[in-house]
Tab-separated table of C-alpha atoms in Angstrom:
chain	number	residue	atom	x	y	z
A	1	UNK	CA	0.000	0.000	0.000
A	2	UNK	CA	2.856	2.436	0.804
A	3	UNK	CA	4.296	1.584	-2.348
A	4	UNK	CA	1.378	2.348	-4.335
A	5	UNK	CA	0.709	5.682	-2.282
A	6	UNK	CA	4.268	6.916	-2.926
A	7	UNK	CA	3.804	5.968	-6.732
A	8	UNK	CA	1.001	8.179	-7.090
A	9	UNK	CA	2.297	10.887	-5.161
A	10	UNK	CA	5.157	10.546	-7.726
A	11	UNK	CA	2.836	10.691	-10.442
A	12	UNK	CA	1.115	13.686	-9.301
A	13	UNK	CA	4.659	15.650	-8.651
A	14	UNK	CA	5.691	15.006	-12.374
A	15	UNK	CA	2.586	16.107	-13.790
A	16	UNK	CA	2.405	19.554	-11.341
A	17	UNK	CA	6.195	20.486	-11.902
A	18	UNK	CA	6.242	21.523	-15.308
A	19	UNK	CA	3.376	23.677	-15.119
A	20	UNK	CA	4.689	24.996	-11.801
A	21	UNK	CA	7.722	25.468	-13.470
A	22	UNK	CA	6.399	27.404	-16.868
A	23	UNK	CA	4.216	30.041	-14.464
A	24	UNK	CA	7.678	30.814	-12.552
A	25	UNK	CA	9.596	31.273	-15.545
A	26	UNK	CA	9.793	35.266	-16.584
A	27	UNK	CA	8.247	36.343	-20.145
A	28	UNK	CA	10.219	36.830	-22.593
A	29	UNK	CA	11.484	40.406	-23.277
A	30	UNK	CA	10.257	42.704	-24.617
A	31	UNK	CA	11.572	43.507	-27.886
A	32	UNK	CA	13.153	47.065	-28.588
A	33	UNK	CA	11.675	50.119	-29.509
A	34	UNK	CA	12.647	50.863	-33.132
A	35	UNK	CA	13.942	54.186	-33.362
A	36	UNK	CA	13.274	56.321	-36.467
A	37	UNK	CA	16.249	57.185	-38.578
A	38	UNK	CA	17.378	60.156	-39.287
A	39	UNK	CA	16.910	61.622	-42.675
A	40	UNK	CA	19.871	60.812	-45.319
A	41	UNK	CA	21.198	63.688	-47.218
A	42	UNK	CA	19.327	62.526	-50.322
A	43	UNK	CA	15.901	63.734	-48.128
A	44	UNK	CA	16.951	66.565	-46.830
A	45	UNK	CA	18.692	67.992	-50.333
A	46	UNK	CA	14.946	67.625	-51.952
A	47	UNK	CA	13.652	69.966	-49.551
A	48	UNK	CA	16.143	72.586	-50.654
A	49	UNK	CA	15.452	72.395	-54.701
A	50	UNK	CA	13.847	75.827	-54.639
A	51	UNK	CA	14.060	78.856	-53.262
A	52	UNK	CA	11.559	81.198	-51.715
A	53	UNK	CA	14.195	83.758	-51.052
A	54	UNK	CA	14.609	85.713	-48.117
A	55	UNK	CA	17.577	87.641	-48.335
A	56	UNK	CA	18.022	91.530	-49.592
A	57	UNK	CA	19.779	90.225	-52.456
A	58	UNK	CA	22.490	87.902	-52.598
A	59	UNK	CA	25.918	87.296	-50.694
A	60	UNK	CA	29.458	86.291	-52.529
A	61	UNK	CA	31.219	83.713	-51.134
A	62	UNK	CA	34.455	85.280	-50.544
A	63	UNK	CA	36.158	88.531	-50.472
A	64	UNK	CA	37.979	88.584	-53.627
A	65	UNK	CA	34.819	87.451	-56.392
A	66	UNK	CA	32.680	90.248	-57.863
A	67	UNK	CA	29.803	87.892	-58.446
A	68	UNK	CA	26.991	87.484	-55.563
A	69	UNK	CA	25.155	84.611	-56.474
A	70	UNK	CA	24.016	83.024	-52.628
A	71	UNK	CA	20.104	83.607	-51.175
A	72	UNK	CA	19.036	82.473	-48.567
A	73	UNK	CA	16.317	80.808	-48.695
A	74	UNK	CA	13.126	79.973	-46.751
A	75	UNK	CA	11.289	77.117	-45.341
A	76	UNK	CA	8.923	75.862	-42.834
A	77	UNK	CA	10.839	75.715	-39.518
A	78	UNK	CA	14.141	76.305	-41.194
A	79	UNK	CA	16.610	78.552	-43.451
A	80	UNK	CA	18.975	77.574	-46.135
A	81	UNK	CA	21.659	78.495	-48.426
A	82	UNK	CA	23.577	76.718	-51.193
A	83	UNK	CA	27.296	77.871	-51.105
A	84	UNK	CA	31.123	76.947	-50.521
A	85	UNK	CA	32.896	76.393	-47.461
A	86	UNK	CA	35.667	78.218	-46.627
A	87	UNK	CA	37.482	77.350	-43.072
A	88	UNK	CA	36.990	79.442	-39.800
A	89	UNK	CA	39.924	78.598	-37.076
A	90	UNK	CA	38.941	81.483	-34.717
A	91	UNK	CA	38.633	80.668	-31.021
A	92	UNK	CA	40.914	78.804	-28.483
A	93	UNK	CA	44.236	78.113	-29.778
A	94	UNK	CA	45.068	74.930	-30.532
A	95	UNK	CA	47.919	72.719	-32.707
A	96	UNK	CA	45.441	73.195	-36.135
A	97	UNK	CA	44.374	76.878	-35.220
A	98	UNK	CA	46.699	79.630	-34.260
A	99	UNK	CA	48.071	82.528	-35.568
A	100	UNK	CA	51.151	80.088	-37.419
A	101	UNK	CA	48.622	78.034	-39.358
A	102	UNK	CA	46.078	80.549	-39.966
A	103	UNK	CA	46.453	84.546	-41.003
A	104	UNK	CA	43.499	86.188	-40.077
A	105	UNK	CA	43.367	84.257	-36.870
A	106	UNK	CA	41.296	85.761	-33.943
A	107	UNK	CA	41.338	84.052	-30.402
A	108	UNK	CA	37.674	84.890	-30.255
A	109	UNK	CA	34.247	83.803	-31.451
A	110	UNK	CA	31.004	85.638	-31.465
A	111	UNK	CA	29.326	82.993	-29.018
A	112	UNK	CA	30.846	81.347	-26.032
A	113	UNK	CA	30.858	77.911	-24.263
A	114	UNK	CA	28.958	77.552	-21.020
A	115	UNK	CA	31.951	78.225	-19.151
A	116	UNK	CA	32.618	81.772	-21.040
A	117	UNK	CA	35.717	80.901	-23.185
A	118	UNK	CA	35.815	80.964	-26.631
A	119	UNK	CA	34.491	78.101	-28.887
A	120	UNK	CA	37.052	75.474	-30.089
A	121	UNK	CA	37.286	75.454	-33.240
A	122	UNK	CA	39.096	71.864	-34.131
A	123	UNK	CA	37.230	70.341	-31.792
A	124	UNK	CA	33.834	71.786	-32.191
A	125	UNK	CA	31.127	71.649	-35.641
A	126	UNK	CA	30.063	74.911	-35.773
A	127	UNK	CA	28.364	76.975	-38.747
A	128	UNK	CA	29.522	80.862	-39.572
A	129	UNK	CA	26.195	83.348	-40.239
A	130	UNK	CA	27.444	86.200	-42.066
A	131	UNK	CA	26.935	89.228	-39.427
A	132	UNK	CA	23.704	91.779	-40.288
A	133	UNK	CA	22.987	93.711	-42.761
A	134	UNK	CA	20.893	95.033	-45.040
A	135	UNK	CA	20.957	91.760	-46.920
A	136	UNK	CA	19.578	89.590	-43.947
A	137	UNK	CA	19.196	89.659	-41.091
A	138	UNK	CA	19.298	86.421	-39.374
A	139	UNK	CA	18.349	86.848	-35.937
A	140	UNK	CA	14.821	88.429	-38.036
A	141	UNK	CA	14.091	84.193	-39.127
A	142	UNK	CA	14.909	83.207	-36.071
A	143	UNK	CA	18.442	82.219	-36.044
A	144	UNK	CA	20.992	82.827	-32.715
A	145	UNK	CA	24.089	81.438	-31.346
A	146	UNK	CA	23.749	77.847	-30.277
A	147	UNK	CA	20.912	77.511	-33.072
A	148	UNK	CA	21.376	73.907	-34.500
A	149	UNK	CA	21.780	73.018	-38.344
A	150	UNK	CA	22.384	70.412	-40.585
A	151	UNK	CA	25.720	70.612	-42.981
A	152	UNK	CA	25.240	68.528	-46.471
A	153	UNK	CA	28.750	68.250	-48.405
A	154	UNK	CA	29.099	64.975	-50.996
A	155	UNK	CA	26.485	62.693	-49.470
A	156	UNK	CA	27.454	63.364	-45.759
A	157	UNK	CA	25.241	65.350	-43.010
A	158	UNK	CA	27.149	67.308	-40.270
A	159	UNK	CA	25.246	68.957	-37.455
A	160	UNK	CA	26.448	71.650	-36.218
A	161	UNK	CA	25.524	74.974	-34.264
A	162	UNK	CA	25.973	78.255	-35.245
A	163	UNK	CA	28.981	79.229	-33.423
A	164	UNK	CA	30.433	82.644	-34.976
A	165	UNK	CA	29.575	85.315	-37.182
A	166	UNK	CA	31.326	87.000	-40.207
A	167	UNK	CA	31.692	89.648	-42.855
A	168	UNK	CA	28.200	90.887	-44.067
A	169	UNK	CA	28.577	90.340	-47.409
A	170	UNK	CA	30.153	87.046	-47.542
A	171	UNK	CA	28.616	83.712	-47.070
A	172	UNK	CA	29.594	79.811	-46.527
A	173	UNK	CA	32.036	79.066	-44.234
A	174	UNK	CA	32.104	76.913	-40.824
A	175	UNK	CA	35.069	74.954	-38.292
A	176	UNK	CA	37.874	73.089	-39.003
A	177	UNK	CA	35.903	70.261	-37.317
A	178	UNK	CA	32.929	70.823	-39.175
A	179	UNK	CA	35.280	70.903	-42.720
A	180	UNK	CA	37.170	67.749	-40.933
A	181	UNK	CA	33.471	65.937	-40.670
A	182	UNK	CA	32.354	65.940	-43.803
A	183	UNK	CA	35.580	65.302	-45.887
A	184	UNK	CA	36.393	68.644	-47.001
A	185	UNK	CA	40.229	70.042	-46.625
A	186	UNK	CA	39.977	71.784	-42.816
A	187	UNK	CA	43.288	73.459	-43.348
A	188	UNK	CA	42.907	77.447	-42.909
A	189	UNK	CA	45.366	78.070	-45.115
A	190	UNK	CA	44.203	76.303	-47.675
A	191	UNK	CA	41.180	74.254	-47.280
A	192	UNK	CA	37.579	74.678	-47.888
A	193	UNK	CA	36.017	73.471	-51.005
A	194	UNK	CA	34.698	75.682	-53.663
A	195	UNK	CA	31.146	74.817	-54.188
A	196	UNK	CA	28.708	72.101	-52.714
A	197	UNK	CA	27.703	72.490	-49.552
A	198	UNK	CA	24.012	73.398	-48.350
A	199	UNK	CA	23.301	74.959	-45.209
A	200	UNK	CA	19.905	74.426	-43.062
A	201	UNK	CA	19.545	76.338	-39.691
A	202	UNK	CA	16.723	75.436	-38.033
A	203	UNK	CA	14.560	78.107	-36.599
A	204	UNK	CA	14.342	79.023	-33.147
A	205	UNK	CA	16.385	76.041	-31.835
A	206	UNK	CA	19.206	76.023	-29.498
A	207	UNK	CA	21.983	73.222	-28.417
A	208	UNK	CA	22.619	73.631	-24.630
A	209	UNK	CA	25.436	73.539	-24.077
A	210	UNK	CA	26.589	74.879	-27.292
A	211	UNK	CA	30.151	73.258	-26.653
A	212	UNK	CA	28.249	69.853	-26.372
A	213	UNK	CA	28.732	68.431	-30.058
A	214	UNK	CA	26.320	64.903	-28.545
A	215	UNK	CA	23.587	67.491	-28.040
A	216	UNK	CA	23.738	68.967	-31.601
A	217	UNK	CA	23.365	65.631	-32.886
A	218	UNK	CA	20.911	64.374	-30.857
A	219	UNK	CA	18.501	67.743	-31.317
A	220	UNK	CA	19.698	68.261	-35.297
A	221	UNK	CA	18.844	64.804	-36.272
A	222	UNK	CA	15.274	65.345	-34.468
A	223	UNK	CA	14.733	69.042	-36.185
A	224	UNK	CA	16.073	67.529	-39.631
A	225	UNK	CA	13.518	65.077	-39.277
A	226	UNK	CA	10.638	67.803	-38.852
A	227	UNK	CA	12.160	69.474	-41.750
A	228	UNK	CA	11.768	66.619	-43.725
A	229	UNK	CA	7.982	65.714	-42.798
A	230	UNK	CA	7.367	69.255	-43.415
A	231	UNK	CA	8.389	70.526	-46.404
């Protein structure tokens, strides 16, 4: 009799465990979000195939052509302009900017880092706005120091903040790092490429803190993919 009791008790234990043991295991996990990528340069070039032009006119690209032949253009939630890149090295010195590798260097930028120094710029994407004028303007669409845009050179996207300002009538020029990033000759001296590069500076956006090149990424890629849904 014991025999048979313990055999069934046996029984009843092998046919329990398993579904004891299924209930304690955990569920399987969850699988991951899929986050949205951002937009290619492909997408955000056909936004930028015409222009509803903003600008008093138009800007040259550099100092010694008598043609002006930039506008800026605009867009919903955004500006842009279609234009070269010549090489700013202003800011903190450093082994790629100084006054050795660069003439017209100046230790200073027209916006800061948190901390109140000057931007860096080997280290740092930034974008130069050519100062005011009577051409544009661009704090009047919404552009300031900080502001975050996307840099299209050759199939690559750089973001970027606007970091410095220069001569009124001249437009198209950003960092060494920015040049660096996107494959274009970042030497002052004599870098920069001559055409091919289109600017978009998103409106009323700021990268804080503006030194934080994670940040401009992050919030670029996120604005660039407004841009893109809404134009």
């Amino acid at each position: 009799m014991r025999k048979l009791i313990l055999l069934a008790t046996l029984a009843l234990t092998a046919a329990v465990l398993p579904s004891a043991l299924a209930s304690a295991s955990p569920a399987p996990a969850a699988a991951p979000a899929t986050v949205a990528a951002a937009p290619t340069a492909a997408q955000l070039l056909a936004k930028t195939t015409s222009c509803q032009q903003i600008s008093n006119g138009k800007y040259k690209t550099d100092e010694d052509v008598s043609g002006r032949t930039v506008a800026v253009c605009d867009a919903n939630g955004a500006v842009f302009w279609k234009a070269d890149m010549d090489i700013d090295c202003d800011g903190q010195r450093s082994s790629q900017c100084n006054e050795n590798t660069d003439c017209c260097y100046q230790d200073d930028t027209a916006f800061h880092q948190s901390d109140g120094k000057p931007l860096n710029a080997a280290k740092l994407p930034y974008v130069v706005v050519p100062s005011s004028s009577g051409i544009w303007k661009y704090s009047s669409s919404g552009l300031k120091g900080g502001g975050s845009c996307a840099v299209i050179y050759n199939g690559k996207v750089e973001y970027a903040v606007i970091g410095d300002t220069g001569p009124s009538q001249i437009i198209g020029e950003a960092s060494y790092a920015a040049a660096k990033d996107l494959g274009i000759n970042p030497d002052p001296s004599n870098g920069g490429t001559d055409s091919g590069v289109t600017y978009i500076c998103f409106k009323n956006s700021t990268v804080s803190p503006i030194e934080n090149h994670g940040n401009a990424v992050s919030k670029g890629q996120s604005l660039a993919t407004t841009f893109v849904n809404n134009n």
